[in-house]
């Protein structure tokens, strides 16, 4: 477990993830690993997660999806406490799951805001469809103004896009955002990275968290 606060280097996006993960642990809502040596001389690693509040993890996010004026930005996922997660065999939730989701997501946002971060939640996250809730967490440059929050109704799609409890992957008939964009790029006459990895002007499409999808988007991908 890291005992000193990581230094953020804007040139290395992973350092932003490391910093926020460290701070999540300090706030009592992040995960950590405790390393040691057993009585037999073998190295050990113990996974430690907070009790009763769920667990948060920070992830790297491409700068292409950062809010304007951000000098650091990551996504943070919150996963419910083990005892309050969906029962996959029965397809049901235990008593108190809804309140746990609502209260802990709000508490997580408040905890991060107390450190000076701007926190945006996705209205598209729901315990009835998703495994976890997502938060967009950024630190703005001096003088930058946070963008206006959208109402939850802005994400009111007829049904959630994959992955979710009902559809864990994109079915072939639906085709993932990456497949759809690949065909568009080819029709435009551009090279696709999968066709020729050595091509200097090859394009590629990558999955991107639904946290940064525009409201009501049915598909979204990141093209490089």
Short mmCIF file of C-alpha atoms in Angstrom, two decimals:
data_model
loop_
_atom_site.label_atom_id
_atom_site.label_comp_id
_atom_site.label_asym_id
_atom_site.label_seq_id
_atom_site.Cartn_x
_atom_site.Cartn_y
_atom_site.Cartn_z
CA UNK A 1 0.00 0.00 0.00
CA UNK A 2 1.36 3.43 -0.96
CA UNK A 3 2.09 5.46 2.16
CA UNK A 4 3.08 8.74 0.49
CA UNK A 5 0.87 10.81 -1.77
CA UNK A 6 1.77 10.28 -5.45
CA UNK A 7 2.94 13.30 -7.42
CA UNK A 8 0.74 14.24 -10.35
CA UNK A 9 2.57 14.69 -13.65
CA UNK A 10 0.34 16.11 -16.43
CA UNK A 11 2.50 14.30 -18.98
CA UNK A 12 1.57 10.93 -17.47
CA UNK A 13 -2.18 10.32 -17.19
CA UNK A 14 -1.54 7.28 -15.00
CA UNK A 15 -0.17 9.57 -12.29
CA UNK A 16 -3.58 11.25 -12.04
CA UNK A 17 -5.19 7.86 -11.53
CA UNK A 18 -2.60 6.97 -8.89
CA UNK A 19 -3.19 10.23 -7.03
CA UNK A 20 -6.98 9.89 -6.94
CA UNK A 21 -6.80 6.21 -5.95
CA UNK A 22 -4.50 7.18 -3.07
CA UNK A 23 -6.92 9.90 -1.98
CA UNK A 24 -9.87 7.51 -2.17
CA UNK A 25 -8.08 5.23 0.29
CA UNK A 26 -7.38 8.19 2.59
CA UNK A 27 -11.08 9.08 2.45
CA UNK A 28 -11.95 5.53 3.51
CA UNK A 29 -13.73 4.63 0.28
CA UNK A 30 -10.95 3.18 -1.89
CA UNK A 31 -9.30 -0.21 -2.21
CA UNK A 32 -5.74 -1.08 -1.29
CA UNK A 33 -3.31 -3.97 -1.15
CA UNK A 34 -1.28 -4.79 1.94
CA UNK A 35 1.89 -6.70 1.17
CA UNK A 36 3.84 -8.83 3.60
CA UNK A 37 5.74 -12.04 4.15
CA UNK A 38 4.22 -15.21 5.61
CA UNK A 39 5.76 -17.25 8.41
CA UNK A 40 7.12 -19.54 5.70
CA UNK A 41 8.92 -16.69 3.96
CA UNK A 42 6.47 -16.35 1.07
CA UNK A 43 5.31 -12.96 -0.13
CA UNK A 44 1.64 -12.22 0.54
CA UNK A 45 -0.85 -9.66 -0.71
CA UNK A 46 -4.11 -8.90 1.06
CA UNK A 47 -6.90 -7.05 -0.72
CA UNK A 48 -8.48 -4.47 1.57
CA UNK A 49 -11.82 -2.78 0.83
CA UNK A 50 -13.88 -0.56 3.12
CA UNK A 51 -16.80 -2.14 4.96
CA UNK A 52 -20.45 -1.22 4.38
CA UNK A 53 -19.84 1.74 2.04
CA UNK A 54 -18.99 0.07 -1.26
CA UNK A 55 -15.65 0.62 -2.95
CA UNK A 56 -14.31 3.26 -5.36
CA UNK A 57 -11.67 2.95 -8.07
CA UNK A 58 -10.17 5.62 -10.33
CA UNK A 59 -9.42 5.03 -14.01
CA UNK A 60 -7.44 6.83 -16.70
CA UNK A 61 -9.49 8.88 -19.17
CA UNK A 62 -8.20 10.18 -22.50
CA UNK A 63 -7.73 13.95 -22.55
CA UNK A 64 -10.06 14.09 -25.56
CA UNK A 65 -12.96 13.57 -23.14
CA UNK A 66 -11.87 15.97 -20.39
CA UNK A 67 -14.05 18.98 -19.54
CA UNK A 68 -12.76 22.32 -20.82
CA UNK A 69 -10.27 23.85 -18.40
CA UNK A 70 -9.38 20.60 -16.62
CA UNK A 71 -5.76 20.02 -15.62
CA UNK A 72 -6.50 16.55 -14.22
CA UNK A 73 -9.40 14.24 -14.95
CA UNK A 74 -10.26 10.61 -14.20
CA UNK A 75 -13.37 8.52 -13.96
CA UNK A 76 -14.26 7.00 -10.61
CA UNK A 77 -16.48 3.96 -10.32
CA UNK A 78 -18.41 3.14 -7.18
CA UNK A 79 -19.39 -0.50 -6.65
CA UNK A 80 -22.00 -1.39 -4.02
CA UNK A 81 -21.08 -3.25 -0.87
CA UNK A 82 -21.00 -7.02 -1.45
CA UNK A 83 -24.07 -7.62 0.73
CA UNK A 84 -26.14 -5.13 -1.27
CA UNK A 85 -25.28 -6.15 -4.81
CA UNK A 86 -27.65 -7.75 -7.29
CA UNK A 87 -28.31 -11.46 -6.90
CA UNK A 88 -27.44 -12.71 -10.39
CA UNK A 89 -29.12 -16.07 -9.92
CA UNK A 90 -32.45 -14.56 -8.88
CA UNK A 91 -32.08 -11.26 -10.71
CA UNK A 92 -33.16 -9.36 -7.61
CA UNK A 93 -31.71 -6.83 -5.18
CA UNK A 94 -31.58 -7.20 -1.38
CA UNK A 95 -33.55 -4.86 0.85
CA UNK A 96 -31.85 -1.49 1.22
CA UNK A 97 -29.96 -1.69 -2.10
CA UNK A 98 -31.67 1.36 -3.59
CA UNK A 99 -30.99 3.55 -0.55
CA UNK A 100 -27.41 2.28 -0.36
CA UNK A 101 -26.82 3.23 -4.02
CA UNK A 102 -28.32 6.71 -3.71
CA UNK A 103 -26.72 7.60 -0.39
CA UNK A 104 -23.24 6.29 -1.12
CA UNK A 105 -22.95 7.80 -4.61
CA UNK A 106 -23.90 11.19 -3.15
CA UNK A 107 -21.48 10.73 -0.23
CA UNK A 108 -18.66 9.75 -2.60
CA UNK A 109 -19.22 12.89 -4.67
CA UNK A 110 -19.19 15.06 -1.53
CA UNK A 111 -15.98 13.44 -0.29
CA UNK A 112 -14.18 14.15 -3.57
CA UNK A 113 -15.54 17.69 -3.72
CA UNK A 114 -14.08 18.28 -0.25
CA UNK A 115 -10.64 17.82 -1.86
CA UNK A 116 -11.35 20.50 -4.45
CA UNK A 117 -12.47 18.27 -7.32
CA UNK A 118 -15.38 18.98 -9.61
CA UNK A 119 -17.59 15.90 -9.69
CA UNK A 120 -20.14 15.09 -12.38
CA UNK A 121 -22.43 12.10 -12.12
CA UNK A 122 -23.95 10.25 -15.04
CA UNK A 123 -27.73 10.21 -14.97
CA UNK A 124 -27.51 7.04 -17.03
CA UNK A 125 -26.27 4.91 -14.12
CA UNK A 126 -28.93 2.82 -12.39
CA UNK A 127 -28.67 -0.13 -10.04
CA UNK A 128 -31.45 -1.79 -12.04
CA UNK A 129 -29.23 -1.92 -15.13
CA UNK A 130 -25.60 -1.35 -14.15
CA UNK A 131 -22.96 -3.00 -12.00
CA UNK A 132 -21.65 0.29 -10.64
CA UNK A 133 -22.10 4.05 -10.71
CA UNK A 134 -19.70 6.34 -12.54
CA UNK A 135 -18.38 9.77 -11.63
CA UNK A 136 -16.34 12.15 -13.77
CA UNK A 137 -13.79 13.72 -11.43
CA UNK A 138 -11.69 16.68 -12.54
CA UNK A 139 -9.49 19.42 -11.15
CA UNK A 140 -9.85 22.66 -13.06
CA UNK A 141 -7.20 25.20 -13.90
CA UNK A 142 -7.39 28.46 -11.98
CA UNK A 143 -10.17 30.64 -13.40
CA UNK A 144 -11.92 27.82 -15.25
CA UNK A 145 -15.67 27.50 -14.69
CA UNK A 146 -17.37 24.12 -14.12
CA UNK A 147 -19.87 23.29 -16.83
CA UNK A 148 -23.55 23.25 -15.98
CA UNK A 149 -24.85 19.92 -14.73
CA UNK A 150 -27.47 18.18 -16.86
CA UNK A 151 -30.69 16.85 -15.34
CA UNK A 152 -31.01 13.08 -14.94
CA UNK A 153 -33.82 13.11 -17.52
CA UNK A 154 -31.25 14.01 -20.19
CA UNK A 155 -30.19 10.35 -20.26
CA UNK A 156 -33.72 8.98 -20.56
CA UNK A 157 -33.14 6.36 -23.27
CA UNK A 158 -35.81 3.70 -23.97
CA UNK A 159 -33.32 1.12 -22.67
CA UNK A 160 -29.69 1.27 -21.54
CA UNK A 161 -26.91 0.45 -23.98
CA UNK A 162 -24.55 -2.47 -23.23
CA UNK A 163 -22.86 -3.46 -21.06
CA UNK A 164 -25.59 -3.86 -18.45
CA UNK A 165 -27.34 -6.56 -16.45
CA UNK A 166 -29.54 -7.56 -19.38
CA UNK A 167 -26.88 -7.38 -22.10
CA UNK A 168 -23.31 -7.82 -20.91
CA UNK A 169 -21.85 -7.41 -24.40
CA UNK A 170 -22.89 -5.92 -27.72
CA UNK A 171 -24.77 -8.52 -29.71
CA UNK A 172 -23.48 -8.94 -33.26
CA UNK A 173 -26.82 -7.85 -34.75
CA UNK A 174 -26.61 -4.55 -32.89
CA UNK A 175 -22.91 -4.02 -33.65
CA UNK A 176 -20.71 -2.17 -31.22
CA UNK A 177 -19.84 1.52 -31.69
CA UNK A 178 -16.34 0.51 -32.79
CA UNK A 179 -17.67 -1.68 -35.62
CA UNK A 180 -20.08 1.01 -36.82
CA UNK A 181 -17.38 3.69 -36.92
CA UNK A 182 -14.93 1.35 -38.63
CA UNK A 183 -17.29 0.97 -41.58
CA UNK A 184 -17.81 4.74 -41.81
CA UNK A 185 -14.05 5.35 -41.81
CA UNK A 186 -13.50 2.80 -44.57
CA UNK A 187 -16.25 4.30 -46.73
CA UNK A 188 -14.57 7.70 -46.34
CA UNK A 189 -11.43 6.21 -47.89
CA UNK A 190 -9.29 6.31 -44.74
CA UNK A 191 -7.09 3.45 -43.65
CA UNK A 192 -8.16 1.40 -40.67
CA UNK A 193 -5.47 0.35 -38.21
CA UNK A 194 -6.66 -3.28 -38.16
CA UNK A 195 -6.30 -3.47 -41.95
CA UNK A 196 -2.71 -2.22 -41.97
CA UNK A 197 -1.04 -1.71 -38.56
CA UNK A 198 2.02 -0.22 -40.31
CA UNK A 199 0.06 2.53 -42.04
CA UNK A 200 1.19 5.94 -40.69
CA UNK A 201 -2.29 7.42 -41.16
CA UNK A 202 -4.27 4.44 -39.87
CA UNK A 203 -7.34 5.14 -37.74
CA UNK A 204 -8.49 3.15 -34.75
CA UNK A 205 -11.63 3.13 -32.61
CA UNK A 206 -11.57 2.37 -28.91
CA UNK A 207 -14.34 1.75 -26.37
CA UNK A 208 -14.89 4.72 -24.07
CA UNK A 209 -16.77 4.85 -20.80
CA UNK A 210 -20.43 5.81 -21.02
CA UNK A 211 -19.64 8.43 -18.38
CA UNK A 212 -18.60 10.81 -21.16
CA UNK A 213 -21.15 9.86 -23.81
CA UNK A 214 -23.40 12.73 -24.92
CA UNK A 215 -26.91 12.47 -23.45
CA UNK A 216 -29.27 10.26 -25.48
CA UNK A 217 -26.37 8.83 -27.51
CA UNK A 218 -27.05 5.27 -28.66
CA UNK A 219 -23.41 4.73 -29.64
CA UNK A 220 -20.18 6.54 -28.93
CA UNK A 221 -16.53 5.65 -29.45
CA UNK A 222 -13.11 7.29 -29.36
CA UNK A 223 -11.31 7.51 -32.70
CA UNK A 224 -7.56 8.09 -32.97
#
